[in-house]
mmCIF file of C-alpha atoms in Angstrom:
data_model
loop_
_atom_site.group_PDB
_atom_site.id
_atom_site.type_symbol
_atom_site.label_atom_id
_atom_site.label_comp_id
_atom_site.label_asym_id
_atom_site.label_seq_id
_atom_site.Cartn_x
_atom_site.Cartn_y
_atom_site.Cartn_z
ATOM 1 C CA MET P 213 0.082 0.021 0.043
ATOM 2 C CA SER P 214 1.466 3.364 -1.024
ATOM 3 C CA ARG P 215 1.395 6.300 1.254
ATOM 4 C CA GLY P 216 -1.119 8.009 -0.904
ATOM 5 C CA GLU P 217 -3.358 4.918 -0.704
ATOM 6 C CA LEU P 218 -2.906 4.733 2.895
ATOM 7 C CA LEU P 219 -3.804 8.466 3.506
ATOM 8 C CA ALA P 220 -6.863 7.876 1.396
ATOM 9 C CA ARG P 221 -7.862 5.054 3.563
ATOM 10 C CA VAL P 222 -7.560 7.407 6.528
ATOM 11 C CA ASP P 223 -10.200 9.770 4.945
ATOM 12 C CA GLY P 224 -12.589 6.683 4.726
ATOM 13 C CA LEU P 225 -11.979 5.579 8.275
ATOM 14 C CA ARG P 226 -12.748 9.348 9.488
ATOM 15 C CA ALA P 227 -16.067 9.408 7.585
ATOM 16 C CA GLY P 228 -16.928 6.044 8.981
ATOM 17 C CA ARG P 229 -16.183 6.899 12.578
ATOM 18 C CA THR P 230 -13.701 4.158 12.883
ATOM 19 C CA PRO P 231 -10.847 4.736 15.280
ATOM 20 C CA PHE P 232 -7.444 4.015 14.153
ATOM 21 C CA VAL P 233 -3.810 4.768 14.980
ATOM 22 C CA LEU P 234 -1.472 6.296 12.378
ATOM 23 C CA ALA P 235 2.031 4.963 12.950
ATOM 24 C CA THR P 236 5.044 6.702 11.109
ATOM 25 C CA VAL P 237 8.631 5.803 11.375
ATOM 26 C CA VAL P 238 10.556 8.909 12.245
ATOM 27 C CA ARG P 239 13.980 7.617 12.830
ATOM 28 C CA ALA P 240 15.787 4.247 12.144
ATOM 29 C CA GLU P 241 19.204 2.905 13.259
ATOM 30 C CA ARG P 242 20.638 0.266 11.007
ATOM 31 C CA PRO P 243 19.994 -2.525 10.586
ATOM 32 C CA THR P 244 16.193 -2.181 10.144
ATOM 33 C CA SER P 245 13.687 -3.053 7.317
ATOM 34 C CA ALA P 246 11.799 0.069 7.951
ATOM 35 C CA LYS P 247 12.986 3.700 6.891
ATOM 36 C CA PRO P 248 11.898 7.037 7.982
ATOM 37 C CA GLY P 249 8.533 7.983 6.497
ATOM 38 C CA ASP P 250 7.206 4.521 6.358
ATOM 39 C CA CYS P 251 3.754 4.285 7.904
ATOM 40 C CA ALA P 252 0.857 2.160 8.683
ATOM 41 C CA LEU P 253 -2.597 2.185 10.207
ATOM 42 C CA VAL P 254 -3.452 0.232 13.366
ATOM 43 C CA LEU P 255 -7.097 -0.623 13.371
ATOM 44 C CA PRO P 256 -9.334 -1.573 16.488
ATOM 45 C CA ASP P 257 -9.153 -5.275 15.732
ATOM 46 C CA GLY P 258 -5.363 -5.319 15.502
ATOM 47 C CA THR P 259 -4.998 -5.293 11.802
ATOM 48 C CA ILE P 260 -1.935 -3.166 10.334
ATOM 49 C CA ASP P 261 -2.215 -1.871 6.918
ATOM 50 C CA GLY P 262 1.090 -0.410 5.704
ATOM 51 C CA PHE P 263 4.628 -1.164 6.799
ATOM 52 C CA VAL P 264 6.470 -0.128 9.847
ATOM 53 C CA GLY P 265 9.156 -2.917 10.018
ATOM 54 C CA GLY P 266 9.198 -6.775 10.277
ATOM 55 C CA ALA P 267 6.843 -9.007 12.128
ATOM 56 C CA CYS P 268 8.611 -8.264 15.505
ATOM 57 C CA ALA P 269 8.421 -4.604 15.094
ATOM 58 C CA GLU P 270 4.897 -4.824 13.690
ATOM 59 C CA SER P 271 3.806 -6.753 16.928
ATOM 60 C CA THR P 272 5.166 -4.034 19.227
ATOM 61 C CA VAL P 273 3.505 -1.339 17.122
ATOM 62 C CA ARG P 274 0.233 -3.197 17.100
ATOM 63 C CA LEU P 275 0.333 -3.645 21.097
ATOM 64 C CA GLU P 276 1.403 -0.147 21.728
ATOM 65 C CA GLY P 277 -1.012 1.407 19.041
ATOM 66 C CA LEU P 278 -3.980 -0.458 20.654
ATOM 67 C CA ARG P 279 -2.840 0.776 24.226
ATOM 68 C CA LEU P 280 -2.875 4.384 22.852
ATOM 69 C CA LEU P 281 -6.209 3.860 21.054
ATOM 70 C CA GLN P 282 -7.822 3.198 24.410
ATOM 71 C CA SER P 283 -6.599 6.407 25.969
ATOM 72 C CA GLY P 284 -6.989 8.487 22.849
ATOM 73 C CA GLU P 285 -3.458 9.849 23.159
ATOM 74 C CA SER P 286 -0.512 9.989 20.969
ATOM 75 C CA GLY P 287 3.097 9.192 21.711
ATOM 76 C CA LEU P 288 6.655 8.192 20.580
ATOM 77 C CA LEU P 289 7.656 4.698 20.653
ATOM 78 C CA ARG P 290 11.183 3.582 20.794
ATOM 79 C CA ILE P 291 11.951 -0.190 19.915
ATOM 80 C CA THR P 292 15.345 -1.458 20.695
ATOM 81 C CA PRO P 293 16.935 -4.868 20.752
ATOM 82 C CA SER P 294 17.122 -4.361 24.667
ATOM 83 C CA ALA P 295 15.999 -1.586 27.238
ATOM 84 C CA GLY P 296 16.785 -0.547 30.589
ATOM 85 C CA GLY P 297 20.242 -0.755 32.092
ATOM 86 C CA ASP P 298 21.695 2.604 32.472
ATOM 87 C CA ASP P 299 18.973 4.223 30.119
ATOM 88 C CA ALA P 300 16.813 6.679 32.132
ATOM 89 C CA PRO P 301 13.261 7.113 31.236
ATOM 90 C CA VAL P 302 12.577 9.995 28.785
ATOM 91 C CA GLU P 303 9.346 11.971 29.145
ATOM 92 C CA GLY P 304 7.115 11.486 26.131
ATOM 93 C CA VAL P 305 8.832 8.352 24.901
ATOM 94 C CA ARG P 306 7.940 4.697 25.491
ATOM 95 C CA THR P 307 10.963 2.530 25.029
ATOM 96 C CA VAL P 308 10.258 -1.214 24.546
ATOM 97 C CA GLY P 309 13.111 -3.761 24.611
ATOM 98 C CA ASN P 310 12.294 -6.363 21.717
ATOM 99 C CA PRO P 311 14.917 -9.127 21.789
ATOM 100 C CA CYS P 312 13.798 -10.435 18.478
ATOM 101 C CA LEU P 313 14.840 -7.509 16.475
ATOM 102 C CA SER P 314 17.733 -7.856 14.000
ATOM 103 C CA GLY P 315 19.833 -5.413 15.959
ATOM 104 C CA GLY P 316 18.600 -1.993 14.809
ATOM 105 C CA THR P 317 16.426 0.641 16.551
ATOM 106 C CA LEU P 318 13.216 2.061 15.501
ATOM 107 C CA GLU P 319 11.307 5.292 16.596
ATOM 108 C CA VAL P 320 7.664 5.450 15.576
ATOM 109 C CA PHE P 321 5.175 8.265 16.385
ATOM 110 C CA LEU P 322 1.922 6.731 17.136
ATOM 111 C CA GLU P 323 -0.929 9.260 16.522
ATOM 112 C CA ALA P 324 -4.312 7.911 17.837
ATOM 113 C CA MET P 325 -7.374 9.262 15.760
ATOM 114 C CA VAL P 326 -10.514 8.594 17.901
ATOM 115 C CA PRO P 327 -13.705 10.011 16.400
ATOM 116 C CA PRO P 328 -15.411 12.548 18.910
ATOM 117 C CA ALA P 329 -18.044 11.239 21.105
ATOM 118 C CA LEU P 330 -21.494 10.759 19.322
ATOM 119 C CA VAL P 331 -24.467 12.562 21.145
ATOM 120 C CA VAL P 332 -27.934 12.414 19.905
ATOM 121 C CA VAL P 333 -30.319 15.119 21.049
ATOM 122 C CA PHE P 334 -34.010 14.352 20.531
ATOM 123 C CA GLY P 335 -36.340 17.408 20.441
ATOM 124 C CA ASP P 336 -36.487 20.866 19.025
ATOM 125 C CA ALA P 337 -37.083 23.021 22.091
ATOM 126 C CA PRO P 338 -34.674 25.844 23.156
ATOM 127 C CA VAL P 339 -32.848 23.332 25.401
ATOM 128 C CA ALA P 340 -32.291 20.882 22.635
ATOM 129 C CA ARG P 341 -30.931 23.753 20.248
ATOM 130 C CA ALA P 342 -28.704 24.862 23.116
ATOM 131 C CA LEU P 343 -27.354 21.287 23.435
ATOM 132 C CA VAL P 344 -26.395 21.301 19.890
ATOM 133 C CA ARG P 345 -24.549 24.526 20.142
ATOM 134 C CA VAL P 346 -22.685 23.568 23.375
ATOM 135 C CA GLY P 347 -21.766 20.037 22.071
ATOM 136 C CA GLN P 348 -20.320 21.376 18.911
ATOM 137 C CA ALA P 349 -18.437 23.848 20.969
ATOM 138 C CA VAL P 350 -16.466 21.131 22.678
ATOM 139 C CA ASP P 351 -15.900 19.280 19.535
ATOM 140 C CA TYR P 352 -18.450 16.548 20.093
ATOM 141 C CA ASP P 353 -20.408 15.005 17.081
ATOM 142 C CA VAL P 354 -23.889 16.206 18.011
ATOM 143 C CA ARG P 355 -26.785 14.944 15.943
ATOM 144 C CA ALA P 356 -30.419 16.420 16.480
ATOM 145 C CA GLY P 357 -33.657 14.797 15.523
ATOM 146 C CA VAL P 358 -37.416 14.754 16.122
ATOM 147 C CA ASP P 359 -38.196 11.298 14.665
ATOM 148 C CA PRO P 360 -38.596 8.613 17.411
ATOM 149 C CA GLU P 361 -38.156 5.750 14.672
ATOM 150 C CA THR P 362 -34.607 6.990 13.765
ATOM 151 C CA PRO P 363 -32.158 4.142 14.506
ATOM 152 C CA ILE P 364 -29.427 4.837 17.247
ATOM 153 C CA ALA P 365 -25.969 4.290 15.937
ATOM 154 C CA ALA P 366 -24.013 1.409 17.658
ATOM 155 C CA ASP P 367 -21.330 3.752 18.775
ATOM 156 C CA THR P 368 -23.464 6.468 20.173
ATOM 157 C CA ALA P 369 -22.095 7.764 23.457
ATOM 158 C CA ALA P 370 -25.035 9.700 24.864
ATOM 159 C CA VAL P 371 -28.756 10.231 24.032
ATOM 160 C CA VAL P 372 -30.409 13.312 25.614
ATOM 161 C CA VAL P 373 -34.163 13.727 25.242
ATOM 162 C CA ALA P 374 -35.222 17.366 25.462
ATOM 163 C CA SER P 375 -38.575 17.143 23.558
ATOM 164 C CA HIS P 376 -40.945 18.399 26.453
ATOM 165 C CA GLY P 377 -43.289 15.583 26.519
ATOM 166 C CA ARG P 378 -43.109 14.303 22.949
ATOM 167 C CA HIS P 379 -42.076 10.709 22.514
ATOM 168 C CA GLU P 380 -40.028 10.564 25.626
ATOM 169 C CA PRO P 381 -40.677 6.873 26.664
ATOM 170 C CA ALA P 382 -40.296 5.655 23.032
ATOM 171 C CA VAL P 383 -36.791 7.361 22.603
ATOM 172 C CA LEU P 384 -35.663 6.476 26.245
ATOM 173 C CA SER P 385 -36.668 2.843 25.751
ATOM 174 C CA ALA P 386 -34.770 2.571 22.401
ATOM 175 C CA ALA P 387 -31.601 3.966 23.972
ATOM 176 C CA LEU P 388 -31.851 1.580 26.805
ATOM 177 C CA ARG P 389 -32.280 -1.339 24.439
ATOM 178 C CA ALA P 390 -29.151 -0.038 22.372
ATOM 179 C CA LYS P 391 -27.218 0.000 25.572
ATOM 180 C CA VAL P 392 -26.117 3.600 25.252
ATOM 181 C CA PRO P 393 -23.729 4.368 28.128
ATOM 182 C CA TYR P 394 -25.362 7.799 28.829
ATOM 183 C CA ILE P 395 -29.038 8.568 28.788
ATOM 184 C CA ALA P 396 -30.791 11.654 30.042
ATOM 185 C CA LEU P 397 -34.068 13.313 30.192
ATOM 186 C CA VAL P 398 -34.474 17.190 30.336
ATOM 187 C CA ALA P 399 -37.425 17.471 32.616
ATOM 188 C CA SER P 400 -38.730 18.546 36.036
ATOM 189 C CA ARG P 401 -38.388 16.123 38.962
ATOM 190 C CA LYS P 402 -42.290 15.595 38.838
ATOM 191 C CA ARG P 403 -42.120 14.834 34.970
ATOM 192 C CA SER P 404 -39.118 12.771 35.361
ATOM 193 C CA ALA P 405 -40.970 10.576 37.980
ATOM 194 C CA GLY P 406 -43.892 10.345 35.623
ATOM 195 C CA VAL P 407 -41.860 9.263 32.604
ATOM 196 C CA ARG P 408 -40.136 6.672 34.834
ATOM 197 C CA ALA P 409 -43.471 5.167 35.943
ATOM 198 C CA GLU P 410 -44.553 5.010 32.162
ATOM 199 C CA LEU P 411 -41.385 3.150 31.384
ATOM 200 C CA ALA P 412 -41.915 0.821 34.313
ATOM 201 C CA ALA P 413 -45.409 0.069 33.096
ATOM 202 C CA LEU P 414 -43.770 -0.802 29.743
ATOM 203 C CA GLY P 415 -41.812 -3.640 31.582
ATOM 204 C CA ILE P 416 -38.442 -1.730 31.892
ATOM 205 C CA ALA P 417 -36.607 -3.042 34.909
ATOM 206 C CA ALA P 418 -35.653 -0.908 37.944
ATOM 207 C CA ASP P 419 -31.912 -1.198 37.251
ATOM 208 C CA GLU P 420 -32.330 -0.005 33.743
ATOM 209 C CA LEU P 421 -34.546 2.801 34.842
ATOM 210 C CA ALA P 422 -31.764 3.878 37.319
ATOM 211 C CA ARG P 423 -29.499 4.287 34.326
ATOM 212 C CA ILE P 424 -31.464 7.384 33.138
ATOM 213 C CA HIS P 425 -30.247 10.776 34.232
ATOM 214 C CA ALA P 426 -33.556 12.543 35.073
ATOM 215 C CA PRO P 427 -33.594 15.512 35.733
ATOM 216 C CA ALA P 428 -30.649 15.853 33.362
ATOM 217 C CA GLY P 429 -27.478 17.647 34.112
ATOM 218 C CA LEU P 430 -25.178 18.398 37.093
ATOM 219 C CA ASP P 431 -26.471 20.833 39.867
ATOM 220 C CA ILE P 432 -24.596 23.872 38.611
ATOM 221 C CA GLY P 433 -27.503 26.342 39.502
ATOM 222 C CA ALA P 434 -28.491 26.421 35.724
ATOM 223 C CA ARG P 435 -31.195 28.794 34.872
ATOM 224 C CA SER P 436 -31.202 29.442 31.069
ATOM 225 C CA ALA P 437 -31.274 26.897 28.218
ATOM 226 C CA PRO P 438 -27.491 27.189 27.472
ATOM 227 C CA GLU P 439 -26.594 26.858 31.133
ATOM 228 C CA ILE P 440 -28.977 23.744 31.211
ATOM 229 C CA ALA P 441 -27.034 22.493 28.174
ATOM 230 C CA LEU P 442 -23.782 23.016 29.827
ATOM 231 C CA SER P 443 -24.737 21.199 32.927
ATOM 232 C CA VAL P 444 -25.630 18.152 30.862
ATOM 233 C CA PHE P 445 -22.362 17.973 28.872
ATOM 234 C CA ALA P 446 -20.536 18.619 32.125
ATOM 235 C CA ASP P 447 -22.293 15.341 33.248
ATOM 236 C CA ILE P 448 -21.341 13.473 30.178
ATOM 237 C CA VAL P 449 -17.691 14.538 30.701
ATOM 238 C CA ALA P 450 -17.834 13.559 34.353
ATOM 239 C CA CYS P 451 -18.995 10.077 33.421
ATOM 240 C CA ARG P 452 -16.593 9.331 30.593
ATOM 241 C CA PRO P 453 -13.726 6.692 31.235
ATOM 242 C CA ARG P 454 -10.576 7.978 32.632
ATOM 243 C CA THR P 455 -8.121 5.792 30.806
ATOM 244 C CA THR P 456 -4.718 7.219 30.337
ATOM 245 C CA ALA P 457 -1.612 6.202 28.335
ATOM 246 C CA PRO P 458 1.168 4.080 30.000
ATOM 247 C CA GLY P 459 2.719 6.413 32.749
ATOM 248 C CA PRO P 460 6.502 7.246 33.244
ATOM 249 C CA ASP P 461 7.114 4.187 35.452
ATOM 250 C CA SER P 462 6.493 2.007 32.278
ATOM 251 C CA SER P 463 8.475 3.909 29.815
ATOM 252 C CA LEU P 464 11.125 1.274 29.884
ATOM 253 C CA ARG P 465 10.102 -2.252 29.355
ATOM 254 C CA THR P 466 12.088 -5.338 28.510
ATOM 255 C CA ALA P 467 11.054 -9.030 28.081
ATOM 256 C CA PRO P 468 10.861 -10.940 31.428
ATOM 257 C CA ASP P 469 13.382 -13.406 32.083
ATOM 258 C CA ARG P 470 12.349 -17.274 31.761
ATOM 259 C CA GLY P 471 11.848 -17.547 35.552
ATOM 260 C CA GLU P 472 9.217 -14.670 35.538
ATOM 261 C CA LEU P 473 7.187 -16.351 32.929
ATOM 262 C CA ALA P 474 6.197 -19.337 35.104
ATOM 263 C CA GLY P 475 2.599 -19.232 35.797
ATOM 264 C CA ARG P 476 1.780 -16.584 33.313
ATOM 265 C CA GLY P 477 -0.855 -17.520 30.885
ATOM 266 C CA SER P 478 -1.310 -16.669 27.252
ATOM 267 C CA ALA P 479 -3.446 -15.125 27.296
ATOM 268 C CA GLY P 480 -35.406 19.530 40.037
ATOM 269 C CA PRO P 481 -38.447 21.195 41.758
ATOM 270 C CA ALA P 482 -41.884 21.355 40.297
ATOM 271 C CA GLY P 483 -42.724 23.737 37.513
ATOM 272 C CA SER P 484 -41.442 24.234 33.959
ATOM 273 C CA ASP P 485 -38.731 21.909 32.805
ATOM 274 C CA GLU P 486 -36.193 24.644 32.453
ATOM 275 C CA ALA P 487 -36.800 25.956 35.931
ATOM 276 C CA ALA P 488 -36.440 22.471 37.252
ATOM 277 C CA HIS P 489 -32.713 22.590 36.473
ATOM 278 C CA ARG P 490 -32.035 25.629 38.752
ATOM 279 C CA GLY P 491 -31.251 23.372 41.629
ATOM 280 C CA SER P 492 -31.510 19.776 40.239
ATOM 281 C CA GLY P 493 -28.900 17.160 40.023
ATOM 282 C CA ALA P 494 -28.344 14.327 37.684
ATOM 283 C CA GLY P 495 -31.234 12.577 39.444
ATOM 284 C CA GLY P 496 -30.933 9.236 37.524
ATOM 285 C CA GLY P 497 -28.758 6.321 38.192
ATOM 286 C CA GLU P 498 -26.327 6.355 41.132
ATOM 287 C CA ALA P 499 -23.528 5.245 38.931
ATOM 288 C CA ALA P 500 -24.039 5.942 35.220
ATOM 289 C CA PRO P 501 -22.211 3.756 32.792
ATOM 290 C CA ALA P 502 -19.156 5.624 31.373
ATOM 291 C CA VAL P 503 -19.237 6.738 27.728
ATOM 292 C CA ARG P 504 -18.275 3.992 25.388
ATOM 293 C CA GLY P 505 -14.702 3.459 24.526
ATOM 294 C CA PRO P 506 -12.492 0.890 22.650
ATOM 295 C CA THR P 507 -12.781 -2.859 23.508
ATOM 296 C CA THR P 508 -10.698 -3.957 26.470
ATOM 297 C CA LEU P 509 -7.254 -4.861 25.254
ATOM 298 C CA GLU P 510 -6.332 -8.525 26.039
ATOM 299 C CA ILE P 511 -2.455 -9.218 26.354
ATOM 300 C CA ALA P 512 -0.598 -12.381 26.215
ATOM 301 C CA ILE P 513 3.014 -13.410 26.777
ATOM 302 C CA ASP P 514 4.972 -14.849 24.028
ATOM 303 C CA PRO P 515 6.305 -18.241 25.610
ATOM 304 C CA VAL P 516 9.507 -18.095 23.558
ATOM 305 C CA CYS P 517 10.916 -14.516 23.916
ATOM 306 C CA GLY P 518 8.703 -13.438 26.806
ATOM 307 C CA MET P 519 7.470 -10.382 24.761
ATOM 308 C CA GLU P 520 3.926 -8.961 25.502
ATOM 309 C CA VAL P 521 1.645 -9.282 22.605
ATOM 310 C CA ALA P 522 -1.847 -8.182 21.829
ATOM 311 C CA VAL P 523 -4.510 -11.096 21.525
ATOM 312 C CA THR P 524 -6.097 -9.990 18.315
ATOM 313 C CA PRO P 525 -7.418 -11.838 15.135
ATOM 314 C CA ALA P 526 -4.699 -10.272 13.282
ATOM 315 C CA GLY P 527 -1.925 -11.430 15.657
ATOM 316 C CA ILE P 528 0.360 -14.647 15.263
ATOM 317 C CA SER P 529 -0.973 -17.554 17.169
ATOM 318 C CA ALA P 530 -0.963 -21.238 17.527
ATOM 319 C CA ARG P 531 -2.769 -23.868 19.544
ATOM 320 C CA HIS P 532 -1.220 -26.820 21.516
ATOM 321 C CA ASP P 533 -3.113 -29.315 23.587
ATOM 322 C CA GLY P 534 -6.262 -27.248 23.525
ATOM 323 C CA GLN P 535 -4.468 -24.104 24.587
ATOM 324 C CA GLY P 536 -4.020 -20.750 22.611
ATOM 325 C CA TYR P 537 -0.442 -19.105 22.363
ATOM 326 C CA TRP P 538 0.494 -15.907 20.904
ATOM 327 C CA PHE P 539 3.739 -14.766 19.524
ATOM 328 C CA CYS P 540 5.549 -11.549 18.418
ATOM 329 C CA GLY P 541 6.546 -13.041 15.200
ATOM 330 C CA THR P 542 6.571 -16.263 12.920
ATOM 331 C CA GLY P 543 10.194 -17.110 14.118
ATOM 332 C CA CYS P 544 8.996 -17.533 17.929
ATOM 333 C CA ARG P 545 5.932 -19.399 16.669
ATOM 334 C CA GLN P 546 7.866 -21.693 14.703
ATOM 335 C CA ALA P 547 10.422 -22.285 17.604
ATOM 336 C CA PHE P 548 7.507 -23.050 19.851
ATOM 337 C CA LEU P 549 5.844 -25.623 17.442
ATOM 338 C CA ASP P 550 9.311 -27.346 16.943
ATOM 339 C CA ASP P 551 9.625 -28.080 20.785
ATOM 340 C CA PRO P 552 6.551 -26.905 22.878
ATOM 341 C CA ALA P 553 7.708 -28.627 26.014
ATOM 342 C CA ARG P 554 10.880 -26.373 26.066
ATOM 343 C CA PHE P 555 8.595 -23.234 26.338
ATOM 344 C CA ARG P 556 5.822 -24.334 28.553
ATOM 345 C CA GLY P 557 7.645 -23.899 31.912
#
């Protein structure tokens, strides 16, 4: 895949709201097969499109790329035949010792491209219109609608109903069925209780009803429609996952020695709806689910070299005696298959 083709693929991924990591080689110390300027895409399923080095380097780029994809951050990755010793951690650089490399060193910039959180606003009242404006101001992907039959996208992070009595149970029910992480209803406390009663009559379980933030928004003393919208987005931000990239203490990492591998497997008041928010809190569930993020990353240990590898469909793996094993490259896989007993501790 040429660089032009790869960048064209980037446009398609962005249009489709698919998260990915753009990995670009920025420095290479010979001997390496990759050269500065070589680049690849790391997709959520572990697939790598493009070229950033041989199988072992690619395995490290896959794992570190998926880690950054979870945090939504970017960083510089340094892959060397060994790490640690007298090397001091460098801020902003994650150094990984890969004993399977041919002897050279690669520095790869990993740029996480995560689509903005998708927020669906149902309604056309002043608060609904304010929600769209505030959401766009914080760079969220906000989509407004008034049709209760509109399907909810699978990656929707939040649904906020601000329709002032129009189709509220239908839209809230659909959001619950779609497992949307954050669901809110802009309404007074009295109306919120009434809508919950309607949903309960429809057979919605109590634990599901508790997921609905009603009245919507944090208690910030909001009075106007824009202030109410601000309180809602503040709540959405407060409920999102607080994942972070690897910290300074993990900037240097080498493969564990053979002994360390033992036992490690592969694998509001009454009144108008707007007035109700002048002193209301979130009101809904006690612990609302966090805004949806990437799938949890599963990591295995290569039984041959001891490297951490990502467990993905695109990874290099083998089965032996009914157990799955994952490898940094084909060389380690073949060594294991030639003599499994040697590497099973």
